Tab-separated table of C-alpha atoms in Angstrom:
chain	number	residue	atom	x	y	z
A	1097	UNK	CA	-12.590	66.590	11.624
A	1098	UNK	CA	-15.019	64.594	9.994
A	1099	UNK	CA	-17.158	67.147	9.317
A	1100	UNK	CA	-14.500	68.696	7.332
A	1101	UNK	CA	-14.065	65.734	5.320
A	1102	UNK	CA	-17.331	65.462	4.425
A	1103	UNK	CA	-17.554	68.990	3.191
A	1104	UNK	CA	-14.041	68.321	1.305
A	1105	UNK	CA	-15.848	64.927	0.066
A	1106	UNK	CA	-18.925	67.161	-1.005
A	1107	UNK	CA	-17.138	69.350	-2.943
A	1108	UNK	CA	-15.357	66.626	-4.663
A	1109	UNK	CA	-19.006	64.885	-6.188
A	1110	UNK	CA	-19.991	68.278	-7.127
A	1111	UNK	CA	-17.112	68.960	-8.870
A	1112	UNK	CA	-17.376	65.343	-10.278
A	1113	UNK	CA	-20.835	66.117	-11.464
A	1114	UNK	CA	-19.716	69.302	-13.365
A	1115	UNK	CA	-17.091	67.181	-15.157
A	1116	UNK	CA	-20.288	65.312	-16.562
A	1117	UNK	CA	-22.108	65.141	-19.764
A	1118	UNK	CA	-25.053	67.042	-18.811
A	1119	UNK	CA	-26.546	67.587	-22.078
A	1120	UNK	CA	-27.195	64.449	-22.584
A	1121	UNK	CA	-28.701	63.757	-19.262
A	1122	UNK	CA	-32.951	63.449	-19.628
A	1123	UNK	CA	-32.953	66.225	-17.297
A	1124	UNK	CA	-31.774	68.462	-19.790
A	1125	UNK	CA	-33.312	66.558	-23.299
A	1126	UNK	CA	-31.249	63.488	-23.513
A	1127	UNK	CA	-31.430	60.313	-23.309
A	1128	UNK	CA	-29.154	59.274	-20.198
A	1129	UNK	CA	-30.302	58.963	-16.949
A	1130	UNK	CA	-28.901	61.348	-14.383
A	1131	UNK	CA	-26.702	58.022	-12.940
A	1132	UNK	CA	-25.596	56.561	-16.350
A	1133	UNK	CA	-24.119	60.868	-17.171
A	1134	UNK	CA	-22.717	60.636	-13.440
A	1135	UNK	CA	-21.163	57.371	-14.033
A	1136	UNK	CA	-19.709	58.287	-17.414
A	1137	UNK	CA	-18.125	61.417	-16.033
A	1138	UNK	CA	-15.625	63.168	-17.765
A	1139	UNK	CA	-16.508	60.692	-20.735
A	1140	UNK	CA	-18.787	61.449	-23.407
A	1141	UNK	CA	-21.510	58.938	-23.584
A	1142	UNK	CA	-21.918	59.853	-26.857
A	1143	UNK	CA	-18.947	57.540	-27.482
A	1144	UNK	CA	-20.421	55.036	-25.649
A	1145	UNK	CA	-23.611	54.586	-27.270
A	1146	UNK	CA	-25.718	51.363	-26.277
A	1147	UNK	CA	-23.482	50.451	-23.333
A	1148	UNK	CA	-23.661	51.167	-19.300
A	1149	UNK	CA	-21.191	52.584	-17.909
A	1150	UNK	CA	-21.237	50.235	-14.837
A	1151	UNK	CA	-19.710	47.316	-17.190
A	1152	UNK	CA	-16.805	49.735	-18.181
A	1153	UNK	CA	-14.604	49.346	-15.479
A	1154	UNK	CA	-11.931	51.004	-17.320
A	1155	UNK	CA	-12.494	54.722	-19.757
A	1156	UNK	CA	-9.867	57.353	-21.076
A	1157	UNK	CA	-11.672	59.958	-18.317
A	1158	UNK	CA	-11.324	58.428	-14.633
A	1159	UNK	CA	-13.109	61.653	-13.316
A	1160	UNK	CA	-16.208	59.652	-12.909
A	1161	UNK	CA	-18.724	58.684	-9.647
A	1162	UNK	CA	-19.202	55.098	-8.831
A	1163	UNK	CA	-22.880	53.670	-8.900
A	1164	UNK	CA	-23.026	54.525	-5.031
A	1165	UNK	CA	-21.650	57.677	-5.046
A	1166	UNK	CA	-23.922	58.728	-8.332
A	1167	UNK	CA	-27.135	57.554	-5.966
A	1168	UNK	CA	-25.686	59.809	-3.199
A	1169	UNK	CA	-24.953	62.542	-5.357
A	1170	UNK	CA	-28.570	62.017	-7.036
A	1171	UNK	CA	-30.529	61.590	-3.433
A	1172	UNK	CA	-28.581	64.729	-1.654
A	1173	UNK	CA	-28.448	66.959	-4.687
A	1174	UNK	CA	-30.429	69.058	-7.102
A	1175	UNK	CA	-29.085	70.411	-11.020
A	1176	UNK	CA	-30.119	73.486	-10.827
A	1177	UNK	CA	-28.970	74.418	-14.490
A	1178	UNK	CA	-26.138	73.987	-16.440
A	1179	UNK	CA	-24.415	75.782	-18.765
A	1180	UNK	CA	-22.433	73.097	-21.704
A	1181	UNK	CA	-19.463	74.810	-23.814
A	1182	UNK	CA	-19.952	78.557	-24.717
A	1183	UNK	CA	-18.473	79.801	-27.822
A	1184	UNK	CA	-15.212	79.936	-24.880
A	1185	UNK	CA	-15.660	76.305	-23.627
A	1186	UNK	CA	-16.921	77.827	-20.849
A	1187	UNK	CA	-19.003	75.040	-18.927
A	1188	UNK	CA	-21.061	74.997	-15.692
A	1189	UNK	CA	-23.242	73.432	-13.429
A	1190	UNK	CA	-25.501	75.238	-10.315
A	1191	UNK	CA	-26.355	72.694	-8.543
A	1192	UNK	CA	-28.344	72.690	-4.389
A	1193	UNK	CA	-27.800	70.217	-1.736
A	1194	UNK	CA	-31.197	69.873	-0.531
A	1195	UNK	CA	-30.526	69.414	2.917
A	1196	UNK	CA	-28.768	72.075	3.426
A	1197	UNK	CA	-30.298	74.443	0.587
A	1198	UNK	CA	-26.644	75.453	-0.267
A	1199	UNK	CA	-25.729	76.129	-3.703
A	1200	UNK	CA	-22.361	75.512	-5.560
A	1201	UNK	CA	-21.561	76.531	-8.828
A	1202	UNK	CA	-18.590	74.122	-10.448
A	1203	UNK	CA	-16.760	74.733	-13.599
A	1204	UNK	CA	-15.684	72.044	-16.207
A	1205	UNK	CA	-12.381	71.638	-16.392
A	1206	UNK	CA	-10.272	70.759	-19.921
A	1207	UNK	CA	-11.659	68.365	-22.057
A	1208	UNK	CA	-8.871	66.934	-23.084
A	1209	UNK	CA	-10.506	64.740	-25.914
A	1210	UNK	CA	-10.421	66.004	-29.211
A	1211	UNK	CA	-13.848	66.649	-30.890
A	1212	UNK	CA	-14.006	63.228	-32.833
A	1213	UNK	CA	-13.414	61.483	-29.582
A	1214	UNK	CA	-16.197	63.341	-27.718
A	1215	UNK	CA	-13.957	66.729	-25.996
A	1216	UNK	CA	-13.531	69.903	-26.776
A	1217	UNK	CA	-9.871	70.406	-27.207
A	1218	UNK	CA	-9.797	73.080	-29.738
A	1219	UNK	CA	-11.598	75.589	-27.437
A	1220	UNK	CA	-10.478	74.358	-23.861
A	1221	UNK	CA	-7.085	72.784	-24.815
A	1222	UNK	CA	-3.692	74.515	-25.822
A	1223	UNK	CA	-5.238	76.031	-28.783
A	1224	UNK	CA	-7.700	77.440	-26.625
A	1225	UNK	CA	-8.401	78.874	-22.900
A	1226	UNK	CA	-5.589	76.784	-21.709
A	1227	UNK	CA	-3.476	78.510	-24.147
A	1228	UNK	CA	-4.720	82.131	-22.681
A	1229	UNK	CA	-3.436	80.768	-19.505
A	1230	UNK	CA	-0.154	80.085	-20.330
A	1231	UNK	CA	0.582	83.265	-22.656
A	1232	UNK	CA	-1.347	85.591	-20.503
A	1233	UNK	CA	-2.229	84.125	-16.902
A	1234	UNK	CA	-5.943	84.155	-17.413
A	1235	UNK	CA	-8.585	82.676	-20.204
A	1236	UNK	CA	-10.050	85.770	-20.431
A	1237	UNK	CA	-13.066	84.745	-22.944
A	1238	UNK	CA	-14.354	82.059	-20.087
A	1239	UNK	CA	-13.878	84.648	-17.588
A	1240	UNK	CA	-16.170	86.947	-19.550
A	1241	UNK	CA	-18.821	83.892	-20.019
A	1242	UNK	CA	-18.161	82.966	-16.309
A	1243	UNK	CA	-19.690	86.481	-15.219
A	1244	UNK	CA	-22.167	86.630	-17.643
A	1245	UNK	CA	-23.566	82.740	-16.686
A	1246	UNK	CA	-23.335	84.365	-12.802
A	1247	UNK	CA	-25.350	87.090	-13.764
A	1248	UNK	CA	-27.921	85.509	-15.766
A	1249	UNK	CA	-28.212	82.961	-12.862
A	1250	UNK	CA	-28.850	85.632	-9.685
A	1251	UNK	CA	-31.214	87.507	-12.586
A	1252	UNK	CA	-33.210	84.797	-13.399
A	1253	UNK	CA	-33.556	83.915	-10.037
A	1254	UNK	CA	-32.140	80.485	-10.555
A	1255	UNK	CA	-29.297	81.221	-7.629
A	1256	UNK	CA	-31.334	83.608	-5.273
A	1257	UNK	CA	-30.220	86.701	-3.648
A	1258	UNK	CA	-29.646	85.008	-0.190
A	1259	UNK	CA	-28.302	82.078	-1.305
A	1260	UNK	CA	-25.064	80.521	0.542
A	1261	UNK	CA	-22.716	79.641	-2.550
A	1262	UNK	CA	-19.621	77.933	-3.000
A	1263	UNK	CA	-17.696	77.847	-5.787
A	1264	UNK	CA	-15.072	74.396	-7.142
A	1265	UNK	CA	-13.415	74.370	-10.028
């Protein structure tokens, strides 16, 4: 049993860490550390600037890790790319547990924010793939960007051939 809550409470960080800012991560050009994006979440820290996100005990997005889970996440995993807001909204993140080697790909889910306030509503919200949903069951332009990001990924070599993958979203 507890191995299945582990795995259960594995998936949950990684799909934690997809919620996340990535972009403005240093891994990826910004100026955030890896546990400051973590911490922050579903939360732009672009809203934020000049404050830590370990003295906000309270934000609009509570999909966000605590300092210890963010040093777990950060100590057992790997970003292997990420993919922010295609012309869809379509976001992503490959990341690898390094102990295992195993890779999941996680999708973002709404941003619920609108633009001003640091989200994406026009594209992911009911003006966008959300909208798809509910008139026709699927948001067929991430779908598209979905494959194409999976494609680009096992061509580039970035998720290799072999490679066990899960999939949260």
């Amino acid at each position: 049993m507890s191995t299945n809550i582990n795995t259960w409470y594995n998936f949950v960080l990684e799909q934690m860490a997809a919620e996340s800012y990535w972009g403005q991560s240093e891994l990826f050009g910004g100026n955030r550390t890896a546990a400051d994006v973590l911490m922050f979440g579903s939360n732009n820290p672009n809203q934020y600037v000049g404050l830590n996100p370990v003295n906000l005990p309270t934000l609009p997005g509570a999909t966000r890790m605590t300092a210890s889970q963010a040093d777990y996440f950060l100590q057992n995993y790997e970003i292997v790319d990420q993919l922010s807001n295609t012309a869809s909204g379509f976001s992503a993140t490959l990341m690898r547990n390094t102990t295992t080697g195993e890779y999941t790909l996680s999708m973002r889910s709404t941003e619920y924010a609108d633009p001003d306030q640091g989200g994406d509503w026009l594209r992911d919200g009911l003006p966008g793939a959300d909208g798809e949903i509910n008139s026709y069951g699927f948001a067929l332009g991430q779908i598209l960007d979905m494959e194409d990001y999976y494609t680009q990924l096992k061509s580039t070599g970035l998720l290799p051939a072999d490679a066990t993958l899960s999939v949260t979203d």
